[in-house]
Amino acid sequence: MSDVFGRIRDEVPAGELVPWPTEAPTLPEGAIFDVLGIRPTHLGRGTARAEMVIAPQHLNQRGLLQGGVLVTLADATAGWASYCLVPDGHAFTTLEMHTNLLGGARLGDPLVAIARTVHAGRRTAVLAVEVMQEAQGDRPPTDRRLTAMFTCTQMILPPAGA
C-alpha cells in the first residue's frame, strides 16, 4: 500500500505506537471513514489507534450509538494495524469478524479504538480491537469504559504471480 506502513512495521518496536505519519495516505473525502468522522491517530507493528466523537448521524432511533458504527470503527482500526503487519507486496482482506457490544454511547461521547495483533501467520492474522469511551468530566483519564470487543481474521494475500 505505502512505504510508510512497511517502515513502521520494520522500525517501530513491537507494542509501541507512533503518531499517524504525515506522509501516510490520506483518507478519501466522502469515504465512510470521512463521513463517520473516524480518524486514525497512531500506528505500530500490527497495532493501531483511532478515534471519533459520537455525532447525530451515529445514533439510532433511541438516541444511542448504532452498533454498526462501532463495528466500522473497529474494522477500520484493525485494517490500519494490518497494513503495518503484512509483508511488502502482500495485501489482506477480512475473512471473519465478531463483535460483542458491551455498553452504549451517547451524543458527544468520545470513542477510542485500539487494535492489536493476536496471531500473525503466513496466511492469516487475527486482530482484537477494544473500543472504549474516553474519560470525561471529573473522571480520571485512565477511567475508560469498554464499549465493544471486536475480533477479525485477515487473510494475507501474496503478491500477484507469487
XYZ file of C-alpha atoms in Angstrom:
162
model
C 0.000 0.000 0.000
C 2.539 2.584 1.116
C 6.192 2.525 2.086
C 5.281 4.291 5.336
C 3.441 1.200 6.613
C 6.411 -1.046 5.829
C 8.742 1.387 7.572
C 6.568 1.345 10.692
C 6.388 -2.466 10.559
C 10.176 -2.710 10.305
C 11.294 0.121 12.607
C 8.759 0.610 15.410
C 9.362 -1.791 18.325
C 6.605 -4.326 18.993
C 3.912 -2.977 21.282
C 4.738 0.672 20.636
C 2.595 3.225 18.831
C 3.783 6.307 16.976
C 1.628 9.237 15.824
C -0.101 8.807 12.457
C 2.597 9.782 9.932
C 2.019 12.898 7.875
C 3.285 11.025 4.801
C 0.659 8.262 5.176
C -2.040 8.130 2.510
C -4.942 10.458 3.256
C -8.459 9.185 3.719
C -10.574 9.912 0.639
C -13.084 12.716 1.124
C -16.603 11.301 1.247
C -15.426 7.766 2.090
C -17.080 6.013 5.035
C -14.323 6.997 7.497
C -14.651 10.647 6.463
C -18.464 10.554 6.653
C -18.444 8.947 10.113
C -15.605 11.128 11.437
C -13.270 8.200 12.154
C -9.686 9.412 12.458
C -6.576 7.232 12.738
C -4.207 8.707 15.317
C -1.387 6.175 15.908
C 0.261 3.175 14.249
C 2.671 0.449 15.279
C 3.758 -3.013 14.148
C 0.404 -4.809 13.907
C -1.324 -2.244 16.101
C -3.254 0.983 15.574
C -5.358 3.578 17.387
C -8.290 5.580 16.013
C -10.895 7.868 17.481
C -14.222 9.521 16.815
C -16.825 11.591 18.653
C -20.457 10.456 18.603
C -22.496 12.829 16.420
C -26.215 12.845 15.496
C -25.668 10.747 12.348
C -24.261 7.905 14.524
C -27.417 7.476 16.629
C -30.273 5.010 16.348
C -33.965 5.725 16.969
C -33.427 5.579 20.767
C -30.653 8.181 20.743
C -27.896 5.606 21.336
C -24.900 4.788 19.192
C -25.851 2.450 16.319
C -23.904 -0.810 16.647
C -22.782 -0.753 13.020
C -20.833 2.442 13.687
C -18.853 0.628 16.414
C -18.150 -2.229 14.016
C -16.966 0.209 11.336
C -14.646 1.979 13.792
C -13.194 -1.347 14.987
C -12.842 -2.811 11.487
C -11.087 0.322 10.221
C -8.674 0.280 13.153
C -7.898 -3.416 12.587
C -7.278 -2.624 8.917
C -4.786 0.129 9.705
C -2.985 -2.260 12.084
C -2.929 -4.893 9.335
C -1.199 -2.535 6.889
C 1.703 -2.435 9.371
C 1.726 -6.219 9.720
C 1.670 -7.840 6.278
C 4.935 -8.275 4.311
C 5.836 -5.892 1.494
C 3.852 -6.568 -1.672
C 1.168 -8.527 0.182
C -2.420 -7.452 0.669
C -5.138 -8.615 3.051
C -8.885 -8.957 3.263
C -11.211 -9.667 6.160
C -12.375 -13.290 6.324
C -14.396 -13.125 9.522
C -15.398 -10.588 12.152
C -17.158 -10.789 15.501
C -18.284 -8.013 17.816
C -19.519 -8.031 21.399
C -21.386 -4.819 22.198
C -20.775 -4.233 25.906
C -22.118 -0.749 26.570
C -23.930 2.115 24.963
C -22.624 5.516 23.987
C -24.444 8.791 23.585
C -24.176 12.005 21.636
C -20.869 13.752 22.295
C -19.098 10.727 23.788
C -15.516 10.375 22.521
C -14.575 6.833 21.470
C -11.110 5.333 21.104
C -10.362 2.042 19.333
C -7.088 0.206 19.878
C -6.223 -2.774 17.664
C -3.537 -5.323 18.410
C -2.408 -8.481 16.670
C -3.249 -11.713 18.459
C -1.845 -14.066 15.792
C 0.305 -13.381 12.749
C 0.844 -16.338 10.444
C 1.869 -16.703 6.815
C -1.723 -16.966 5.551
C -3.880 -15.402 8.266
C -3.747 -12.834 11.030
C -6.143 -12.393 13.942
C -6.626 -8.963 15.455
C -8.510 -7.843 18.561
C -9.883 -4.332 18.968
C -11.119 -2.715 22.166
C -13.479 0.233 21.678
C -13.663 2.436 24.753
C -15.336 5.645 25.826
C -12.731 8.207 26.814
C -12.998 9.665 30.311
C -14.928 12.933 30.503
C -15.761 15.479 33.161
C -14.424 14.617 36.591
C -13.464 11.041 35.667
C -9.691 10.413 35.715
C -8.084 9.998 32.252
C -7.445 6.314 32.968
C -11.179 5.667 33.517
C -12.071 4.390 30.065
C -15.299 2.421 29.690
C -15.203 -0.640 27.452
C -17.958 -0.297 24.841
C -17.171 -3.156 22.443
C -14.763 -6.024 21.823
C -14.118 -6.874 18.176
C -12.061 -9.653 16.630
C -11.336 -10.313 12.999
C -9.391 -12.765 10.891
C -7.482 -11.315 7.965
C -6.466 -13.468 5.010
C -2.986 -12.468 3.860
C -2.783 -12.353 0.061
C 0.596 -12.905 -1.637
C 1.738 -10.621 -4.460
C 0.179 -11.347 -7.845
C 2.047 -14.155 -9.604
C 3.704 -15.401 -6.428
